[in-house]
PDB file of C-alpha atoms in Angstrom:
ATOM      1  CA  UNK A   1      21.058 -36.791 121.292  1.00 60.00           C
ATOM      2  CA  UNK A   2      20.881 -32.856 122.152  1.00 66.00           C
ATOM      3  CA  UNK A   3      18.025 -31.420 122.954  1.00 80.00           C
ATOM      4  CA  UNK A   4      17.088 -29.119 125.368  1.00 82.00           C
ATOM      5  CA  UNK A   5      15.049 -30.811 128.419  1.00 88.00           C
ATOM      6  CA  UNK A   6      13.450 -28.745 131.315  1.00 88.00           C
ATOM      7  CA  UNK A   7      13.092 -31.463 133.612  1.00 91.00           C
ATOM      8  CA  UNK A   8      15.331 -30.311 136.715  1.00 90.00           C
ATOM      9  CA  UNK A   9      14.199 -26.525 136.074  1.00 88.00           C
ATOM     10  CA  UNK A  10      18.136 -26.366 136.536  1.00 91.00           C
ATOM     11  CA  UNK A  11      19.904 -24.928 133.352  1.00 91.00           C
ATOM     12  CA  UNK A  12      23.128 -26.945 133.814  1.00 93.00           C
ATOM     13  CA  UNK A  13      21.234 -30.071 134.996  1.00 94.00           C
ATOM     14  CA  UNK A  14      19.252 -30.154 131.695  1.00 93.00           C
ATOM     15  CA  UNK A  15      21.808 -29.432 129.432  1.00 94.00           C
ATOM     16  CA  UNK A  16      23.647 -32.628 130.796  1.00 95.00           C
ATOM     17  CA  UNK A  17      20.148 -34.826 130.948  1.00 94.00           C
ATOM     18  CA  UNK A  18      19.396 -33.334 126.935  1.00 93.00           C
ATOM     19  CA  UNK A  19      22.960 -34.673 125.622  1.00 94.00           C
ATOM     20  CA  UNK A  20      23.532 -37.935 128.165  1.00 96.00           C
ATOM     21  CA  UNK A  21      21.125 -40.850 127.358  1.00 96.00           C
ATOM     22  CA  UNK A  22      22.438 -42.403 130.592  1.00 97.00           C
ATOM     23  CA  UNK A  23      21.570 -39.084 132.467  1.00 97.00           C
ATOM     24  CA  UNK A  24      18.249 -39.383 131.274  1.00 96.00           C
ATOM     25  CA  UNK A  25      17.930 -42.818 132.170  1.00 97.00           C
ATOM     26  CA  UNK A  26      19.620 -42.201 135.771  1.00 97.00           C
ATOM     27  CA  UNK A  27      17.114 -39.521 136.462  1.00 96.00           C
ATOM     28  CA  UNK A  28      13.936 -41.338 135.359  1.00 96.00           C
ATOM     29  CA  UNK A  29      15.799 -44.143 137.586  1.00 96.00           C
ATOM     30  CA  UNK A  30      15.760 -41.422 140.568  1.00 96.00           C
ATOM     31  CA  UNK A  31      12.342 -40.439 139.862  1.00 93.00           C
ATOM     32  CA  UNK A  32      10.409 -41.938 142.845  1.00 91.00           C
ATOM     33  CA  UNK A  33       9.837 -40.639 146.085  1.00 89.00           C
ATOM     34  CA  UNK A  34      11.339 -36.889 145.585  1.00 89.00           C
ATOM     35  CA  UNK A  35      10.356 -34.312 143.701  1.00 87.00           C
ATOM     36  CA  UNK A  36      11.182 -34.301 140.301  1.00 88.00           C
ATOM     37  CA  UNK A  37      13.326 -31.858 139.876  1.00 90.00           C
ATOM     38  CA  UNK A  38      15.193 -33.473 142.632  1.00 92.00           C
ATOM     39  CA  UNK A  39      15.344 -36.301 140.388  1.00 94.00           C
ATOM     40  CA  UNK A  40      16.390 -35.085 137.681  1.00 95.00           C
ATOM     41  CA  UNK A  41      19.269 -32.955 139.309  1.00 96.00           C
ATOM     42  CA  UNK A  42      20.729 -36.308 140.346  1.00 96.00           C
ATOM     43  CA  UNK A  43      22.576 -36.745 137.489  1.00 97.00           C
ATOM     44  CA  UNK A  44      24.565 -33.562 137.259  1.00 96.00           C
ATOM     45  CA  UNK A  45      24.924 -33.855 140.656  1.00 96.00           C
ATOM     46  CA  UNK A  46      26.413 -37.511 140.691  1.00 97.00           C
ATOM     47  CA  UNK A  47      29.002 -36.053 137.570  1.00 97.00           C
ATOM     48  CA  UNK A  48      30.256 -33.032 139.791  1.00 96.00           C
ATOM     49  CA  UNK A  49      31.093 -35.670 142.112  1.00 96.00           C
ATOM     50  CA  UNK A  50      32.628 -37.833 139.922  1.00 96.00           C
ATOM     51  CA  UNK A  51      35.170 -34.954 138.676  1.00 95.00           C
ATOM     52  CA  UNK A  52      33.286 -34.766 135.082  1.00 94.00           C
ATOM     53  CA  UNK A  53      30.938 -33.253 133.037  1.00 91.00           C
ATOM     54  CA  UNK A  54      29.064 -36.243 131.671  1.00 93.00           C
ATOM     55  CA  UNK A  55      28.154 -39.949 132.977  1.00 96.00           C
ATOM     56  CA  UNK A  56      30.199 -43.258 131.960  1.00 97.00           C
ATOM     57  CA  UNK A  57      28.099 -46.500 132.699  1.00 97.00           C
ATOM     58  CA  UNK A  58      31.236 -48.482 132.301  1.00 98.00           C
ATOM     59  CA  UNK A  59      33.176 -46.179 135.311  1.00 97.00           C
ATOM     60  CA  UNK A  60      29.862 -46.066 137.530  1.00 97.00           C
ATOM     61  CA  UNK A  61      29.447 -49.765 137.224  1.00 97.00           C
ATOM     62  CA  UNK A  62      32.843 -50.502 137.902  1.00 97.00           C
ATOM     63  CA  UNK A  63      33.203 -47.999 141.170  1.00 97.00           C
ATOM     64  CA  UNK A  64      33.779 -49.497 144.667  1.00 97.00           C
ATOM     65  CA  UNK A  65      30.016 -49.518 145.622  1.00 97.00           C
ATOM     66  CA  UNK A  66      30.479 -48.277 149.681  1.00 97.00           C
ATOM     67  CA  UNK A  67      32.519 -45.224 147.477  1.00 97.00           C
ATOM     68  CA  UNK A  68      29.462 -44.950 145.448  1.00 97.00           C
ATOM     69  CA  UNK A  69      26.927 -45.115 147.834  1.00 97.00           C
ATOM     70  CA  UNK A  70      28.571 -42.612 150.040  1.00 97.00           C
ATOM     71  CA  UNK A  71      28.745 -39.952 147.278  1.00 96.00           C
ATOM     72  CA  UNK A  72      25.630 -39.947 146.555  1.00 96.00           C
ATOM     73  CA  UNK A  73      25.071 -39.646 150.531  1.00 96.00           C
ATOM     74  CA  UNK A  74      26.698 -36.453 150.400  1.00 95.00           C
ATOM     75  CA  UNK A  75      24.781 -33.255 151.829  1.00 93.00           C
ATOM     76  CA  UNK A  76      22.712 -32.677 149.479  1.00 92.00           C
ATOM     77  CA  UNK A  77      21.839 -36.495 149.051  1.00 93.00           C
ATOM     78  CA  UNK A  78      21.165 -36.947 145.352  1.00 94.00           C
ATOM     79  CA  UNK A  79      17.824 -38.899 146.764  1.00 94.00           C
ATOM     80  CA  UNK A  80      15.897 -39.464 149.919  1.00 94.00           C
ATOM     81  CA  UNK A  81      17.361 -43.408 149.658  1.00 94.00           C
ATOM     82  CA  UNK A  82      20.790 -42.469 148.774  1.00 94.00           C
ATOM     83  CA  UNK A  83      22.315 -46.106 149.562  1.00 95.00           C
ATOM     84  CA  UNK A  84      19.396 -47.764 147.640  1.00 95.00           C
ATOM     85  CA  UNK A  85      19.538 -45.234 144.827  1.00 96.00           C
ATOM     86  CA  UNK A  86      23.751 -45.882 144.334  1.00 97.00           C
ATOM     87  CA  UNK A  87      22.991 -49.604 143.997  1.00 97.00           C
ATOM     88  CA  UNK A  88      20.178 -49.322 141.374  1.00 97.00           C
ATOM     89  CA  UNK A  89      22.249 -46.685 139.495  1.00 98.00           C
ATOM     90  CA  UNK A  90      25.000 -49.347 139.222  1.00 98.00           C
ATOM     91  CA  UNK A  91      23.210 -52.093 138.493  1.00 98.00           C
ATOM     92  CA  UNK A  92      21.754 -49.982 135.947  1.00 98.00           C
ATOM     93  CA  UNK A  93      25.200 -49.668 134.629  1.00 98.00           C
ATOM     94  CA  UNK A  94      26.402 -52.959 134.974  1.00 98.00           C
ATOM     95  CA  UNK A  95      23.255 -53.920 132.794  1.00 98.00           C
ATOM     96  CA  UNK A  96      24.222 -51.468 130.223  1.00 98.00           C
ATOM     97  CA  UNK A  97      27.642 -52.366 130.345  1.00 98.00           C
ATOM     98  CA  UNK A  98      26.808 -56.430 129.581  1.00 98.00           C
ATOM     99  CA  UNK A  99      24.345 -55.573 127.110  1.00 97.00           C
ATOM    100  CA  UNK A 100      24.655 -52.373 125.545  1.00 97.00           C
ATOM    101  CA  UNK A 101      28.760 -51.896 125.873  1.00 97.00           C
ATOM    102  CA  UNK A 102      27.836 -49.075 128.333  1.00 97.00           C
ATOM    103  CA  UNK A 103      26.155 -47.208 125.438  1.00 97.00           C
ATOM    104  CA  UNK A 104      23.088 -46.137 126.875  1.00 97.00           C
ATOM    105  CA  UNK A 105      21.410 -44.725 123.817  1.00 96.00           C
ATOM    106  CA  UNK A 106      21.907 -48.457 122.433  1.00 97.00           C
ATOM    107  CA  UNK A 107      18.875 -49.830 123.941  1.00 97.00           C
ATOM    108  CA  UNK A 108      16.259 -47.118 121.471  1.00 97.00           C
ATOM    109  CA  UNK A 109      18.440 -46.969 118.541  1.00 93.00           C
ATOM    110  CA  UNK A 110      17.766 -48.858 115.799  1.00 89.00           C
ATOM    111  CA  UNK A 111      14.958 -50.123 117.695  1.00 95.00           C
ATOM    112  CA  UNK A 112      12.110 -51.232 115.175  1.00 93.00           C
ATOM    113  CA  UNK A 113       8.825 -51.094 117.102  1.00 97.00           C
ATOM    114  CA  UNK A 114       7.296 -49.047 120.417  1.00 96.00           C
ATOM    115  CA  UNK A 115       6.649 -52.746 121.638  1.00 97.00           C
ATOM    116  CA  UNK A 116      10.220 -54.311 121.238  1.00 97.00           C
ATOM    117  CA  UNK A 117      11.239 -50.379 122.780  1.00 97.00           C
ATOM    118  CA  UNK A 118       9.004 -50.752 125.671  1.00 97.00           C
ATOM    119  CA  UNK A 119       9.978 -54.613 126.020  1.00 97.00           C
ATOM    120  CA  UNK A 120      14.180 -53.019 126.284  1.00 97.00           C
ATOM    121  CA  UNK A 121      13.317 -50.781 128.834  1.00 97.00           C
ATOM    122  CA  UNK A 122      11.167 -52.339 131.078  1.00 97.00           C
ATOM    123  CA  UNK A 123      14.260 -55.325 131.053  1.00 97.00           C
ATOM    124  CA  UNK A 124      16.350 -52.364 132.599  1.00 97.00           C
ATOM    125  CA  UNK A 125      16.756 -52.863 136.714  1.00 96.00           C
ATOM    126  CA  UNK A 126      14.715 -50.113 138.264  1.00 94.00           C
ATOM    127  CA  UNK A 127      12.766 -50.067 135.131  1.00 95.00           C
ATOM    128  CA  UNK A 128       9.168 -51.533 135.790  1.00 93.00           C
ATOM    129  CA  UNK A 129       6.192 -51.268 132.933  1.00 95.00           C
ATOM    130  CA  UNK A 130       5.301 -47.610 134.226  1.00 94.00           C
ATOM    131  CA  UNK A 131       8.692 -46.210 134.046  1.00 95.00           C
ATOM    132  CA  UNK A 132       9.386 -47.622 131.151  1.00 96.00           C
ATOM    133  CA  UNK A 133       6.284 -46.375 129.653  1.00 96.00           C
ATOM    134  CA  UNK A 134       7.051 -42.804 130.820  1.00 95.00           C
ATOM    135  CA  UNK A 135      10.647 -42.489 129.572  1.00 96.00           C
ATOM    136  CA  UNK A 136       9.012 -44.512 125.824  1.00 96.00           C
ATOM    137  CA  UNK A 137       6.544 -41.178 126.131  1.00 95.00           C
ATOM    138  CA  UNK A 138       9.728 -38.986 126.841  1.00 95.00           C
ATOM    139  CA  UNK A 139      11.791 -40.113 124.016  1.00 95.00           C
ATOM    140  CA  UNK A 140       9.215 -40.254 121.710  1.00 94.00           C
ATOM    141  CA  UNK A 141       7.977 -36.292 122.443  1.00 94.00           C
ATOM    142  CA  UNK A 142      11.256 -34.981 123.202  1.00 92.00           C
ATOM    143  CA  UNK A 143      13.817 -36.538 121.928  1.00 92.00           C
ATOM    144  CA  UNK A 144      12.946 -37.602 118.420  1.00 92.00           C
ATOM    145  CA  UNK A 145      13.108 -41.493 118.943  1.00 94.00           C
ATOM    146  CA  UNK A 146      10.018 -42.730 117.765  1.00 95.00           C
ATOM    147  CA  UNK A 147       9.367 -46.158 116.652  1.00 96.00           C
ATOM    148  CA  UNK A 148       6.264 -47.912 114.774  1.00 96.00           C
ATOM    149  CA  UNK A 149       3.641 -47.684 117.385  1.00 96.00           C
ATOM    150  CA  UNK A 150       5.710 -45.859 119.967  1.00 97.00           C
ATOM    151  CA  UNK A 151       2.443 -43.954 121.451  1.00 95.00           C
ATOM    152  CA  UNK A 152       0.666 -46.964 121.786  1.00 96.00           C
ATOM    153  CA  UNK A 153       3.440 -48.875 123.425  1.00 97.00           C
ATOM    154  CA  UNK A 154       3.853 -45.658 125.849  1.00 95.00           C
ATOM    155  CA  UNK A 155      -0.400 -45.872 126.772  1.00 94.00           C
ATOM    156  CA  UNK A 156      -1.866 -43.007 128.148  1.00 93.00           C
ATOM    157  CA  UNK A 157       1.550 -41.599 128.959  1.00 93.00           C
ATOM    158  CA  UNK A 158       1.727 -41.299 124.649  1.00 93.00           C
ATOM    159  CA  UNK A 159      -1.401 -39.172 124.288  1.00 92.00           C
ATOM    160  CA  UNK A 160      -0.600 -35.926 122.626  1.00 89.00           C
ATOM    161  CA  UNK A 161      -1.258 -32.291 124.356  1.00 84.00           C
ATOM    162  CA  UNK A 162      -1.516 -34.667 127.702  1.00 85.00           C
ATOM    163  CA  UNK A 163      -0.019 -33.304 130.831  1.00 88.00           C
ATOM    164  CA  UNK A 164       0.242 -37.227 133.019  1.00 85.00           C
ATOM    165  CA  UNK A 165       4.160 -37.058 133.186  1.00 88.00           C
ATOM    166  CA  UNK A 166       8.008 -36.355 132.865  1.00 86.00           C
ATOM    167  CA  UNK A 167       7.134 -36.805 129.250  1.00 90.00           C
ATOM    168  CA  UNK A 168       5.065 -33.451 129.090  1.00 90.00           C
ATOM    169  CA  UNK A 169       7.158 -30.977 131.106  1.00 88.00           C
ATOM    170  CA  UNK A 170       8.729 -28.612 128.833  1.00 87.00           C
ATOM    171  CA  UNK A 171       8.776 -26.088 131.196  1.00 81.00           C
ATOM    172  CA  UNK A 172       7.827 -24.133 134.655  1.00 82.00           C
ATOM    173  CA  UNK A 173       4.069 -24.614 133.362  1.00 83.00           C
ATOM    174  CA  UNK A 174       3.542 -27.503 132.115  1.00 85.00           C
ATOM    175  CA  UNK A 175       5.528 -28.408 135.573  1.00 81.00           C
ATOM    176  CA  UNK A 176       2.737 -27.023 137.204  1.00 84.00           C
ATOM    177  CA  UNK A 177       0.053 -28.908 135.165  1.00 88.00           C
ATOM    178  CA  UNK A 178       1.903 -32.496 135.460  1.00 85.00           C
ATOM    179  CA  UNK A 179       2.083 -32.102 139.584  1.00 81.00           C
ATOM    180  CA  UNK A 180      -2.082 -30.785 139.524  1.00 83.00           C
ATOM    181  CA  UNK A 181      -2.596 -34.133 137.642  1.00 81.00           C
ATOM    182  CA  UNK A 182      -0.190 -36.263 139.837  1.00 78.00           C
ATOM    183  CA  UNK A 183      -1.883 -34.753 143.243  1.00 80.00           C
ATOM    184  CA  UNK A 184      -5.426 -35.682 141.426  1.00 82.00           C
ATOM    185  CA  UNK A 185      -4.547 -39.197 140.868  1.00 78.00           C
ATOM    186  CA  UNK A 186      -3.376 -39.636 144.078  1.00 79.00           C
ATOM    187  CA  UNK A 187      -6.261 -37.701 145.411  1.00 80.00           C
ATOM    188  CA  UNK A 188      -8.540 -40.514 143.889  1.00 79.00           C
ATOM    189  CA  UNK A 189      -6.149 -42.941 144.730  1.00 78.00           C
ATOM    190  CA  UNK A 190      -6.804 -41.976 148.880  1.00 81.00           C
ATOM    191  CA  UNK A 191     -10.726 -41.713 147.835  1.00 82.00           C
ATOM    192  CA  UNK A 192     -11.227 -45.364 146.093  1.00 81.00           C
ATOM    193  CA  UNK A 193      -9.029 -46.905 148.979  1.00 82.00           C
ATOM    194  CA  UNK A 194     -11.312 -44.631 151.996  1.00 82.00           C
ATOM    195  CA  UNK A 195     -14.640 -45.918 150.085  1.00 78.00           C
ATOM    196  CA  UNK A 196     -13.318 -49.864 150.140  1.00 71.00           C
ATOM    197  CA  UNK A 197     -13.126 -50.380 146.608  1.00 57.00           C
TER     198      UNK A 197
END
């Protein structure tokens, strides 16, 4: 895996989330309740930290987790809920590290169907079936990994020329387009709940 990703709008930050499948996977993790550049910063953030220039889900899993915790509490937190966050991150890597060997890319290679892909990640902590879906869409249009019925696994977050997620942002405009779409939905969101449907 290297590809070129445009998710943190941060040149150093995407070069580490395009050649890290556990970056990627940390920042979708981190992608709630911040921005998402924020997000996807995270990860190069948490390496810097670390000493390195790449994530290890055997060392972050095995890290004392009141030392983890408070380096991700460092100003500038890697998240709003930077105790919360360190916690899910390792249990993320403790997962990967029982089931995968710490290999993160291990859970979409080989894989043989968007269903049995969709079925990995949603088993991932952190991971429900809307995350899941959203990274399945991100693999499949960025990063090449695209199994038998991968868009239909991914739903509406699959659809081609679509503009719903992380999946679609290639860039500062399609950026632009994926937040217009994300303030709509929530925009409808407020509207169905006013109206008492």
């Amino acid at each position: 895996m290297d590809v070129t990703l445009h998710l943190a709008q941060d040149p150093e930050a995407d070069a580490l989330l395009g050649r890290s499948p556990l970056a990627a996977l940390v920042g979708m993790l981190l992608d709630q309740q911040v921005p998402m550049e924020w997000a996807f910063k995270g990860p190069a953030t948490i390496a810097r930290r670390l000493g390195t220039d790449d994530l290890d889900a055997h060392e972050i899993a095995a890290h004392e987790p009141e030392a983890f915790a408070a380096l991700l509490s460092e100003k500038p937190a890697v998240h709003r809920y930077p105790g919360s966050m360190a916690k899910r991150i390792q249990q993320l890597c403790q997962y990967l590290v029982e089931h995968y060997d710490g290999d993160a890319e291990a859970v979409w290679k080989d894989v043989g169907t968007g269903g049995e892909l969709l079925k990995r990640l949603a088993e991932l902590p952190g991971f429900g079936k809307q995350k899941a879906q959203i990274f399945l869409a991100l693999l499949g249009k960025q990063l090449g990994v695209r199994p038998t019925g991968w868009r239909e696994a991914a739903g509406s977050y699959g659809e081609p020329d679509s503009f719903r997620s992380v999946a679609d942002i290639t860039g500062p405009e399609s950026l632009v387009k994926v937040r217009a779409h994300k303030q709509e939905m929530k925009a409808a969101a407020k509207a169905a709940k006013a109206s008492g449907r």
